[in-house]
PDB file of C-alpha atoms in Angstrom:
ATOM      1  CA  MET A   1       0.000   0.000   0.000  1.00 44.00           C
ATOM      2  CA  ARG A   2       1.433   3.358  -1.073  1.00 56.00           C
ATOM      3  CA  GLU A   3       2.225   5.741   1.777  1.00 70.00           C
ATOM      4  CA  ARG A   4       0.055   8.815   1.818  1.00 81.00           C
ATOM      5  CA  GLU A   5       1.513  12.255   1.266  1.00 87.00           C
ATOM      6  CA  PHE A   6      -0.311  13.661   4.317  1.00 90.00           C
ATOM      7  CA  ALA A   7      -1.287  11.994   7.583  1.00 90.00           C
ATOM      8  CA  PHE A   8      -5.079  11.601   7.765  1.00 93.00           C
ATOM      9  CA  SER A   9      -6.452  10.587  11.140  1.00 93.00           C
ATOM     10  CA  ASP A  10      -9.943   9.495  12.157  1.00 94.00           C
ATOM     11  CA  ALA A  11     -10.249  12.839  13.944  1.00 95.00           C
ATOM     12  CA  ASP A  12      -9.443  14.698  10.694  1.00 95.00           C
ATOM     13  CA  PHE A  13     -12.068  12.696   8.793  1.00 95.00           C
ATOM     14  CA  GLN A  14     -14.748  13.198  11.446  1.00 95.00           C
ATOM     15  CA  ARG A  15     -13.997  16.917  11.559  1.00 94.00           C
ATOM     16  CA  ILE A  16     -14.424  17.170   7.775  1.00 95.00           C
ATOM     17  CA  ARG A  17     -17.703  15.242   8.000  1.00 93.00           C
ATOM     18  CA  ARG A  18     -18.954  17.653  10.652  1.00 92.00           C
ATOM     19  CA  LEU A  19     -17.896  20.799   8.782  1.00 91.00           C
ATOM     20  CA  ILE A  20     -19.378  19.821   5.408  1.00 88.00           C
ATOM     21  CA  TYR A  21     -22.619  18.792   7.115  1.00 87.00           C
ATOM     22  CA  GLU A  22     -22.872  22.030   9.090  1.00 84.00           C
ATOM     23  CA  HIS A  23     -21.976  24.229   6.118  1.00 78.00           C
ATOM     24  CA  ALA A  24     -23.662  22.463   3.184  1.00 78.00           C
ATOM     25  CA  GLY A  25     -25.905  19.783   4.683  1.00 79.00           C
ATOM     26  CA  ILE A  26     -23.941  17.034   2.912  1.00 81.00           C
ATOM     27  CA  SER A  27     -23.864  13.768   4.838  1.00 82.00           C
ATOM     28  CA  LEU A  28     -20.610  11.926   4.087  1.00 85.00           C
ATOM     29  CA  HIS A  29     -20.740   8.161   4.548  1.00 82.00           C
ATOM     30  CA  THR A  30     -17.843   6.567   6.414  1.00 85.00           C
ATOM     31  CA  GLY A  31     -17.001   4.669   3.222  1.00 85.00           C
ATOM     32  CA  LYS A  32     -16.068   7.972   1.532  1.00 86.00           C
ATOM     33  CA  ARG A  33     -12.845   8.356   3.516  1.00 90.00           C
ATOM     34  CA  ASP A  34     -10.473   7.711   0.578  1.00 90.00           C
ATOM     35  CA  MET A  35     -12.429  10.067  -1.670  1.00 88.00           C
ATOM     36  CA  VAL A  36     -12.330  12.777   1.000  1.00 92.00           C
ATOM     37  CA  TYR A  37      -8.584  12.380   1.438  1.00 94.00           C
ATOM     38  CA  SER A  38      -7.940  12.631  -2.305  1.00 90.00           C
ATOM     39  CA  ARG A  39     -10.056  15.741  -2.813  1.00 88.00           C
ATOM     40  CA  VAL A  40      -9.101  17.727   0.270  1.00 93.00           C
ATOM     41  CA  ALA A  41      -5.404  16.847  -0.147  1.00 93.00           C
ATOM     42  CA  ARG A  42      -5.489  18.914  -3.360  1.00 90.00           C
ATOM     43  CA  ARG A  43      -6.421  21.958  -1.278  1.00 91.00           C
ATOM     44  CA  LEU A  44      -3.486  21.274   1.069  1.00 93.00           C
ATOM     45  CA  ARG A  45      -1.141  21.361  -1.919  1.00 91.00           C
ATOM     46  CA  VAL A  46      -2.694  24.567  -3.276  1.00 88.00           C
ATOM     47  CA  THR A  47      -2.538  26.334   0.087  1.00 90.00           C
ATOM     48  CA  GLY A  48       0.929  25.003   0.919  1.00 92.00           C
ATOM     49  CA  LEU A  49      -0.127  23.495   4.239  1.00 92.00           C
ATOM     50  CA  ASP A  50       1.451  20.380   5.744  1.00 92.00           C
ATOM     51  CA  SER A  51      -1.454  18.707   7.518  1.00 94.00           C
ATOM     52  CA  PHE A  52      -5.219  18.310   7.490  1.00 95.00           C
ATOM     53  CA  ALA A  53      -5.366  19.789  10.979  1.00 94.00           C
ATOM     54  CA  GLN A  54      -3.634  22.984   9.760  1.00 93.00           C
ATOM     55  CA  TYR A  55      -5.975  23.215   6.782  1.00 94.00           C
ATOM     56  CA  LEU A  56      -9.122  22.707   8.858  1.00 94.00           C
ATOM     57  CA  ASP A  57      -7.934  25.257  11.425  1.00 92.00           C
ATOM     58  CA  ARG A  58      -7.465  27.778   8.626  1.00 90.00           C
ATOM     59  CA  LEU A  59     -10.816  26.852   7.099  1.00 89.00           C
ATOM     60  CA  GLU A  60     -12.670  27.778  10.261  1.00 84.00           C
ATOM     61  CA  VAL A  61     -11.211  31.319  10.274  1.00 84.00           C
ATOM     62  CA  GLN A  62     -10.747  32.020   6.539  1.00 76.00           C
ATOM     63  CA  SER A  63     -14.124  32.459   4.889  1.00 74.00           C
ATOM     64  CA  GLU A  64     -12.797  32.612   1.301  1.00 79.00           C
ATOM     65  CA  GLU A  65     -11.575  29.008   1.551  1.00 87.00           C
ATOM     66  CA  TRP A  66     -15.050  27.646   2.342  1.00 86.00           C
ATOM     67  CA  GLN A  67     -16.204  27.616  -1.270  1.00 81.00           C
ATOM     68  CA  HIS A  68     -13.070  25.741  -2.376  1.00 85.00           C
ATOM     69  CA  PHE A  69     -13.706  23.204   0.391  1.00 89.00           C
ATOM     70  CA  VAL A  70     -17.331  22.688  -0.654  1.00 84.00           C
ATOM     71  CA  ASN A  71     -16.404  22.508  -4.346  1.00 80.00           C
ATOM     72  CA  ALA A  72     -13.800  19.842  -3.585  1.00 85.00           C
ATOM     73  CA  LEU A  73     -16.341  17.599  -1.870  1.00 85.00           C
ATOM     74  CA  THR A  74     -19.186  18.034  -4.344  1.00 76.00           C
ATOM     75  CA  THR A  75     -19.730  15.239  -6.868  1.00 68.00           C
ATOM     76  CA  ASN A  76     -20.615  16.349 -10.415  1.00 65.00           C
ATOM     77  CA  LEU A  77     -21.478  13.171 -12.316  1.00 64.00           C
ATOM     78  CA  THR A  78     -24.028  13.896 -15.045  1.00 76.00           C
ATOM     79  CA  SER A  79     -24.771  13.503 -18.754  1.00 85.00           C
ATOM     80  CA  PHE A  80     -27.125  14.765 -21.447  1.00 93.00           C
ATOM     81  CA  PHE A  81     -30.609  13.223 -21.174  1.00 94.00           C
ATOM     82  CA  ARG A  82     -29.681  11.198 -18.112  1.00 92.00           C
ATOM     83  CA  GLU A  83     -32.704   9.204 -16.875  1.00 92.00           C
ATOM     84  CA  ALA A  84     -34.225   9.707 -20.292  1.00 93.00           C
ATOM     85  CA  HIS A  85     -37.779   8.683 -19.353  1.00 94.00           C
ATOM     86  CA  HIS A  86     -38.240  12.041 -17.599  1.00 96.00           C
ATOM     87  CA  PHE A  87     -38.004  14.162 -20.734  1.00 97.00           C
ATOM     88  CA  PRO A  88     -41.104  12.939 -22.647  1.00 97.00           C
ATOM     89  CA  ILE A  89     -43.077  13.486 -19.421  1.00 97.00           C
ATOM     90  CA  LEU A  90     -41.736  17.043 -19.200  1.00 97.00           C
ATOM     91  CA  GLN A  91     -42.522  17.656 -22.877  1.00 97.00           C
ATOM     92  CA  GLU A  92     -46.130  16.514 -22.513  1.00 97.00           C
ATOM     93  CA  HIS A  93     -46.587  18.510 -19.303  1.00 97.00           C
ATOM     94  CA  ALA A  94     -45.201  21.682 -20.902  1.00 95.00           C
ATOM     95  CA  GLN A  95     -47.376  21.359 -24.011  1.00 95.00           C
ATOM     96  CA  GLU A  96     -50.552  20.693 -22.012  1.00 94.00           C
ATOM     97  CA  THR A  97     -49.873  23.513 -19.549  1.00 95.00           C
ATOM     98  CA  HIS A  98     -49.177  26.055 -22.283  1.00 91.00           C
ATOM     99  CA  ARG A  99     -52.191  24.966 -24.335  1.00 91.00           C
ATOM    100  CA  ARG A 100     -54.474  25.220 -21.300  1.00 93.00           C
ATOM    101  CA  GLU A 101     -53.140  28.398 -19.687  1.00 91.00           C
ATOM    102  CA  ARG A 102     -51.386  30.298 -22.502  1.00 88.00           C
ATOM    103  CA  ARG A 103     -48.555  31.560 -20.340  1.00 91.00           C
ATOM    104  CA  GLY A 104     -44.809  31.210 -20.052  1.00 91.00           C
ATOM    105  CA  LEU A 105     -43.355  28.252 -18.172  1.00 96.00           C
ATOM    106  CA  ARG A 106     -40.759  28.227 -15.393  1.00 98.00           C
ATOM    107  CA  ILE A 107     -38.509  25.259 -14.686  1.00 98.00           C
ATOM    108  CA  TRP A 108     -35.804  24.845 -12.052  1.00 99.00           C
ATOM    109  CA  SER A 109     -32.812  22.531 -12.370  1.00 98.00           C
ATOM    110  CA  ALA A 110     -31.701  22.353  -8.725  1.00 97.00           C
ATOM    111  CA  GLY A 111     -28.243  20.801  -8.602  1.00 92.00           C
ATOM    112  CA  CYS A 112     -27.485  21.425 -12.276  1.00 94.00           C
ATOM    113  CA  SER A 113     -23.812  20.398 -12.081  1.00 90.00           C
ATOM    114  CA  THR A 114     -21.951  21.139 -15.350  1.00 92.00           C
ATOM    115  CA  GLY A 115     -25.147  22.010 -17.230  1.00 96.00           C
ATOM    116  CA  GLU A 116     -26.116  18.877 -19.134  1.00 96.00           C
ATOM    117  CA  GLU A 117     -29.451  18.628 -17.309  1.00 97.00           C
ATOM    118  CA  PRO A 118     -30.755  22.183 -17.921  1.00 98.00           C
ATOM    119  CA  TYR A 119     -29.580  22.095 -21.540  1.00 98.00           C
ATOM    120  CA  SER A 120     -31.382  18.755 -21.981  1.00 98.00           C
ATOM    121  CA  ILE A 121     -34.500  20.443 -20.577  1.00 98.00           C
ATOM    122  CA  ALA A 122     -34.074  23.362 -22.992  1.00 97.00           C
ATOM    123  CA  ILE A 123     -33.633  21.050 -25.998  1.00 97.00           C
ATOM    124  CA  THR A 124     -36.694  19.035 -24.962  1.00 97.00           C
ATOM    125  CA  LEU A 125     -38.809  22.175 -24.846  1.00 96.00           C
ATOM    126  CA  MET A 126     -37.446  23.542 -28.118  1.00 95.00           C
ATOM    127  CA  GLU A 127     -38.544  20.294 -29.750  1.00 94.00           C
ATOM    128  CA  ALA A 128     -41.897  20.436 -27.956  1.00 93.00           C
ATOM    129  CA  PHE A 129     -42.716  23.851 -29.409  1.00 91.00           C
ATOM    130  CA  GLY A 130     -41.325  23.253 -32.893  1.00 85.00           C
ATOM    131  CA  ASP A 131     -40.075  26.249 -34.835  1.00 64.00           C
ATOM    132  CA  ARG A 132     -41.269  28.770 -32.249  1.00 75.00           C
ATOM    133  CA  GLN A 133     -38.965  29.910 -29.475  1.00 81.00           C
ATOM    134  CA  PRO A 134     -40.357  28.038 -26.466  1.00 87.00           C
ATOM    135  CA  PRO A 135     -42.171  30.205 -23.895  1.00 91.00           C
ATOM    136  CA  VAL A 136     -39.972  29.023 -21.060  1.00 95.00           C
ATOM    137  CA  ARG A 137     -37.357  30.221 -18.606  1.00 96.00           C
ATOM    138  CA  ILE A 138     -35.051  27.705 -16.955  1.00 98.00           C
ATOM    139  CA  LEU A 139     -33.250  28.470 -13.693  1.00 98.00           C
ATOM    140  CA  ALA A 140     -30.190  26.256 -13.171  1.00 98.00           C
ATOM    141  CA  THR A 141     -28.443  26.329  -9.797  1.00 97.00           C
ATOM    142  CA  ASP A 142     -25.638  24.498  -8.033  1.00 94.00           C
ATOM    143  CA  LEU A 143     -23.669  24.820  -4.830  1.00 88.00           C
ATOM    144  CA  ASP A 144     -20.365  24.407  -6.716  1.00 88.00           C
ATOM    145  CA  THR A 145     -19.377  27.769  -8.196  1.00 88.00           C
ATOM    146  CA  GLN A 146     -16.808  26.218 -10.547  1.00 88.00           C
ATOM    147  CA  VAL A 147     -19.307  23.964 -12.306  1.00 90.00           C
ATOM    148  CA  VAL A 148     -21.758  26.853 -12.657  1.00 94.00           C
ATOM    149  CA  ARG A 149     -19.123  28.838 -14.567  1.00 93.00           C
ATOM    150  CA  HIS A 150     -18.401  25.801 -16.748  1.00 92.00           C
ATOM    151  CA  ALA A 151     -22.111  25.260 -17.401  1.00 95.00           C
ATOM    152  CA  GLU A 152     -22.632  28.851 -18.543  1.00 96.00           C
ATOM    153  CA  GLU A 153     -19.985  28.385 -21.236  1.00 96.00           C
ATOM    154  CA  GLY A 154     -21.777  25.307 -22.571  1.00 96.00           C
ATOM    155  CA  ILE A 155     -18.586  23.696 -23.939  1.00 96.00           C
ATOM    156  CA  TYR A 156     -18.155  19.920 -23.693  1.00 95.00           C
ATOM    157  CA  PRO A 157     -15.984  17.103 -25.068  1.00 93.00           C
ATOM    158  CA  ALA A 158     -17.630  15.715 -28.205  1.00 93.00           C
ATOM    159  CA  GLU A 159     -17.993  12.279 -26.607  1.00 91.00           C
ATOM    160  CA  ARG A 160     -20.594  13.770 -24.232  1.00 91.00           C
ATOM    161  CA  VAL A 161     -23.061  13.962 -27.141  1.00 93.00           C
ATOM    162  CA  ALA A 162     -22.011  10.711 -28.839  1.00 89.00           C
ATOM    163  CA  ARG A 163     -25.173   8.890 -27.735  1.00 88.00           C
ATOM    164  CA  MET A 164     -27.517  11.614 -28.956  1.00 92.00           C
ATOM    165  CA  PRO A 165     -29.060  11.360 -32.455  1.00 93.00           C
ATOM    166  CA  GLU A 166     -26.757  13.086 -34.944  1.00 94.00           C
ATOM    167  CA  ALA A 167     -29.607  15.244 -36.260  1.00 94.00           C
ATOM    168  CA  GLN A 168     -30.210  16.533 -32.733  1.00 95.00           C
ATOM    169  CA  VAL A 169     -26.519  17.265 -32.230  1.00 96.00           C
ATOM    170  CA  LYS A 170     -26.407  19.258 -35.487  1.00 96.00           C
ATOM    171  CA  ARG A 171     -29.516  21.206 -34.532  1.00 95.00           C
ATOM    172  CA  TYR A 172     -28.442  22.228 -31.042  1.00 97.00           C
ATOM    173  CA  PHE A 173     -24.621  22.118 -30.925  1.00 97.00           C
ATOM    174  CA  LEU A 174     -21.688  23.653 -32.775  1.00 97.00           C
ATOM    175  CA  ARG A 175     -18.699  21.388 -33.432  1.00 95.00           C
ATOM    176  CA  GLY A 176     -15.321  22.920 -32.697  1.00 92.00           C
ATOM    177  CA  LYS A 177     -12.659  23.489 -35.343  1.00 91.00           C
ATOM    178  CA  GLY A 178      -8.928  24.136 -35.124  1.00 91.00           C
ATOM    179  CA  GLY A 179      -7.948  24.550 -31.493  1.00 88.00           C
ATOM    180  CA  MET A 180     -11.501  23.645 -30.456  1.00 90.00           C
ATOM    181  CA  LYS A 181     -11.553  20.374 -32.393  1.00 91.00           C
ATOM    182  CA  GLY A 182     -12.985  17.537 -30.345  1.00 92.00           C
ATOM    183  CA  LEU A 183     -15.311  19.908 -28.480  1.00 96.00           C
ATOM    184  CA  VAL A 184     -18.923  20.930 -28.959  1.00 96.00           C
ATOM    185  CA  ARG A 185     -20.722  24.043 -27.755  1.00 97.00           C
ATOM    186  CA  VAL A 186     -24.406  24.454 -27.039  1.00 98.00           C
ATOM    187  CA  LYS A 187     -25.899  26.876 -29.571  1.00 97.00           C
ATOM    188  CA  PRO A 188     -26.829  30.384 -28.364  1.00 96.00           C
ATOM    189  CA  GLN A 189     -30.581  29.872 -28.867  1.00 95.00           C
ATOM    190  CA  VAL A 190     -30.426  27.002 -26.379  1.00 96.00           C
ATOM    191  CA  ARG A 191     -28.130  28.764 -23.903  1.00 97.00           C
ATOM    192  CA  GLU A 192     -30.309  31.857 -23.778  1.00 96.00           C
ATOM    193  CA  LEU A 193     -33.187  29.848 -22.288  1.00 97.00           C
ATOM    194  CA  VAL A 194     -31.120  29.034 -19.189  1.00 98.00           C
ATOM    195  CA  THR A 195     -30.016  31.291 -16.335  1.00 98.00           C
ATOM    196  CA  PHE A 196     -27.238  29.831 -14.164  1.00 98.00           C
ATOM    197  CA  LYS A 197     -26.681  30.875 -10.556  1.00 96.00           C
ATOM    198  CA  PRO A 198     -24.672  29.581  -7.576  1.00 94.00           C
ATOM    199  CA  PHE A 199     -27.193  28.531  -4.956  1.00 93.00           C
ATOM    200  CA  ASN A 200     -27.103  26.747  -1.601  1.00 91.00           C
ATOM    201  CA  LEU A 201     -30.307  24.730  -1.224  1.00 93.00           C
ATOM    202  CA  LEU A 202     -29.826  24.804   2.537  1.00 88.00           C
ATOM    203  CA  GLY A 203     -29.301  28.559   2.681  1.00 87.00           C
ATOM    204  CA  SER A 204     -31.445  30.570   5.068  1.00 85.00           C
ATOM    205  CA  GLU A 205     -33.435  32.236   2.275  1.00 87.00           C
ATOM    206  CA  TRP A 206     -34.452  31.307  -1.263  1.00 92.00           C
ATOM    207  CA  PRO A 207     -34.773  34.497  -3.346  1.00 88.00           C
ATOM    208  CA  LEU A 208     -37.389  32.930  -5.650  1.00 92.00           C
ATOM    209  CA  LYS A 209     -40.464  34.964  -6.530  1.00 87.00           C
ATOM    210  CA  GLU A 210     -42.757  32.884  -8.748  1.00 93.00           C
ATOM    211  CA  PRO A 211     -43.667  29.188  -8.533  1.00 97.00           C
ATOM    212  CA  PHE A 212     -42.300  26.645 -10.989  1.00 98.00           C
ATOM    213  CA  ASP A 213     -44.075  24.288 -13.374  1.00 98.00           C
ATOM    214  CA  ALA A 214     -41.389  21.661 -12.825  1.00 98.00           C
ATOM    215  CA  ILE A 215     -38.407  21.172 -10.542  1.00 99.00           C
ATOM    216  CA  PHE A 216     -35.589  18.757 -11.343  1.00 98.00           C
ATOM    217  CA  CYS A 217     -33.746  17.715  -8.185  1.00 97.00           C
ATOM    218  CA  ARG A 218     -32.196  14.475  -9.349  1.00 95.00           C
ATOM    219  CA  ASN A 219     -29.430  12.650  -7.512  1.00 88.00           C
ATOM    220  CA  VAL A 220     -29.134  15.506  -5.027  1.00 90.00           C
ATOM    221  CA  LEU A 221     -31.191  14.220  -2.095  1.00 91.00           C
ATOM    222  CA  ILE A 222     -28.896  11.192  -1.748  1.00 85.00           C
ATOM    223  CA  TYR A 223     -26.192  13.462  -0.293  1.00 84.00           C
ATOM    224  CA  PHE A 224     -28.408  14.467   2.651  1.00 89.00           C
ATOM    225  CA  ASP A 225     -29.697  12.528   5.641  1.00 89.00           C
ATOM    226  CA  LYS A 226     -33.457  11.903   5.965  1.00 92.00           C
ATOM    227  CA  PRO A 227     -34.261  14.893   8.226  1.00 93.00           C
ATOM    228  CA  THR A 228     -32.380  17.243   5.878  1.00 92.00           C
ATOM    229  CA  GLN A 229     -34.114  15.679   2.863  1.00 94.00           C
ATOM    230  CA  TYR A 230     -37.487  16.328   4.468  1.00 96.00           C
ATOM    231  CA  ARG A 231     -36.635  19.963   5.242  1.00 95.00           C
ATOM    232  CA  LEU A 232     -35.548  20.459   1.643  1.00 96.00           C
ATOM    233  CA  LEU A 233     -38.693  18.824   0.233  1.00 97.00           C
ATOM    234  CA  ALA A 234     -40.808  20.992   2.533  1.00 97.00           C
ATOM    235  CA  ARG A 235     -39.159  24.032   0.940  1.00 97.00           C
ATOM    236  CA  PHE A 236     -39.693  22.713  -2.586  1.00 98.00           C
ATOM    237  CA  HIS A 237     -43.416  22.143  -1.983  1.00 97.00           C
ATOM    238  CA  PRO A 238     -44.550  25.808  -2.037  1.00 96.00           C
ATOM    239  CA  GLN A 239     -42.183  26.524  -4.955  1.00 97.00           C
ATOM    240  CA  LEU A 240     -44.219  24.243  -7.243  1.00 98.00           C
ATOM    241  CA  ARG A 241     -47.526  25.093  -8.847  1.00 97.00           C
ATOM    242  CA  PRO A 242     -50.355  22.822  -7.632  1.00 96.00           C
ATOM    243  CA  ASP A 243     -50.098  20.756 -10.832  1.00 96.00           C
ATOM    244  CA  GLY A 244     -46.304  21.038 -11.042  1.00 98.00           C
ATOM    245  CA  LEU A 245     -43.912  18.103 -11.295  1.00 98.00           C
ATOM    246  CA  LEU A 246     -40.915  17.199  -9.138  1.00 98.00           C
ATOM    247  CA  PHE A 247     -38.368  14.943 -10.845  1.00 98.00           C
ATOM    248  CA  VAL A 248     -36.009  12.976  -8.581  1.00 96.00           C
ATOM    249  CA  GLY A 249     -33.236  10.439  -9.169  1.00 91.00           C
ATOM    250  CA  HIS A 250     -33.732   6.717  -9.718  1.00 88.00           C
ATOM    251  CA  SER A 251     -32.331   5.809  -6.292  1.00 85.00           C
ATOM    252  CA  GLU A 252     -34.232   8.475  -4.340  1.00 91.00           C
ATOM    253  CA  SER A 253     -37.394   7.649  -2.392  1.00 89.00           C
ATOM    254  CA  LEU A 254     -39.850  10.216  -1.043  1.00 94.00           C
ATOM    255  CA  ALA A 255     -41.704   7.722   1.158  1.00 92.00           C
ATOM    256  CA  HIS A 256     -40.704   9.709   4.252  1.00 94.00           C
ATOM    257  CA  ALA A 257     -42.343  12.823   2.753  1.00 96.00           C
ATOM    258  CA  ALA A 258     -45.706  11.313   1.766  1.00 95.00           C
ATOM    259  CA  ASP A 259     -47.469  14.293   3.325  1.00 97.00           C
ATOM    260  CA  LEU A 260     -45.674  16.568   0.836  1.00 98.00           C
ATOM    261  CA  PHE A 261     -45.424  14.626  -2.437  1.00 98.00           C
ATOM    262  CA  ARG A 262     -47.009  11.586  -4.048  1.00 96.00           C
ATOM    263  CA  LEU A 263     -45.752   9.553  -6.991  1.00 93.00           C
ATOM    264  CA  ARG A 264     -47.295  10.192 -10.383  1.00 92.00           C
ATOM    265  CA  GLY A 265     -44.910   7.906 -12.234  1.00 86.00           C
ATOM    266  CA  LYS A 266     -41.432   6.454 -11.972  1.00 86.00           C
ATOM    267  CA  THR A 267     -39.450   9.032  -9.942  1.00 94.00           C
ATOM    268  CA  VAL A 268     -41.946  11.767 -10.906  1.00 97.00           C
ATOM    269  CA  CYS A 269     -43.917  13.361  -8.070  1.00 97.00           C
ATOM    270  CA  VAL A 270     -46.689  15.904  -7.632  1.00 97.00           C
ATOM    271  CA  PRO A 271     -47.292  18.080  -4.563  1.00 97.00           C
ATOM    272  CA  VAL A 272     -49.914  16.952  -2.074  1.00 97.00           C
ATOM    273  CA  PRO A 273     -52.555  19.735  -1.893  1.00 94.00           C
ATOM    274  CA  ARG A 274     -52.220  21.999   1.105  1.00 83.00           C
ATOM    275  CA  SER A 275     -54.997  21.466   3.621  1.00 69.00           C
TER     276      SER A 275
END
């Protein structure tokens, strides 16, 4: 077994677990110890510190390091049209809502990571409304400020779109040339539908004014313990229109929040009416 560059005690690991839970609500399983070492060790190298204890001492008094700490421990695994069964449901819901109410639609991608999810939403709605610019605004938020900046640019390795139909890629992406060869960029008409913002779901206030027709919060709840999940779902509930949809990840159950949401389909929920 290769010797580690930095000593990493049980006390260091437990302190990191406590700090990330207190600051971001993320519940780190004990099996994540190696992952935590690898990611936080990078911050030790950047800051020039010799031990986890020194780094964590600095973290508690140096506010500008907090975001780097959170970014390091945030997982950003995603892809275009991940959990593909959600998108036809969204398309039908958007078409029916617009036909019935003749108004613009609002959708929130909460935990948008590097942007594949909100751009998949935008493409779905562009196809739903044909040649017309879709009457929709998409808010895309994430705790990790670095991935939000990346998402705004909309630039990805070409292999990220390899599983999409070629006609769809041509319609919604630009292929890079010269120094950008091997990359694709989301076209401006898709990007302009999405507004990206850094956002802490567990922050004291949500500066959101109007309710949403759909909220995507997929593979986010799994990072929180059950009480924190419930608090978050209780905050989502009033942010959805009465007939709005909440999309969650394939491994996420809302059984402990049956008073807030009920299943309408596979990992698609609707809000329980307020009494």
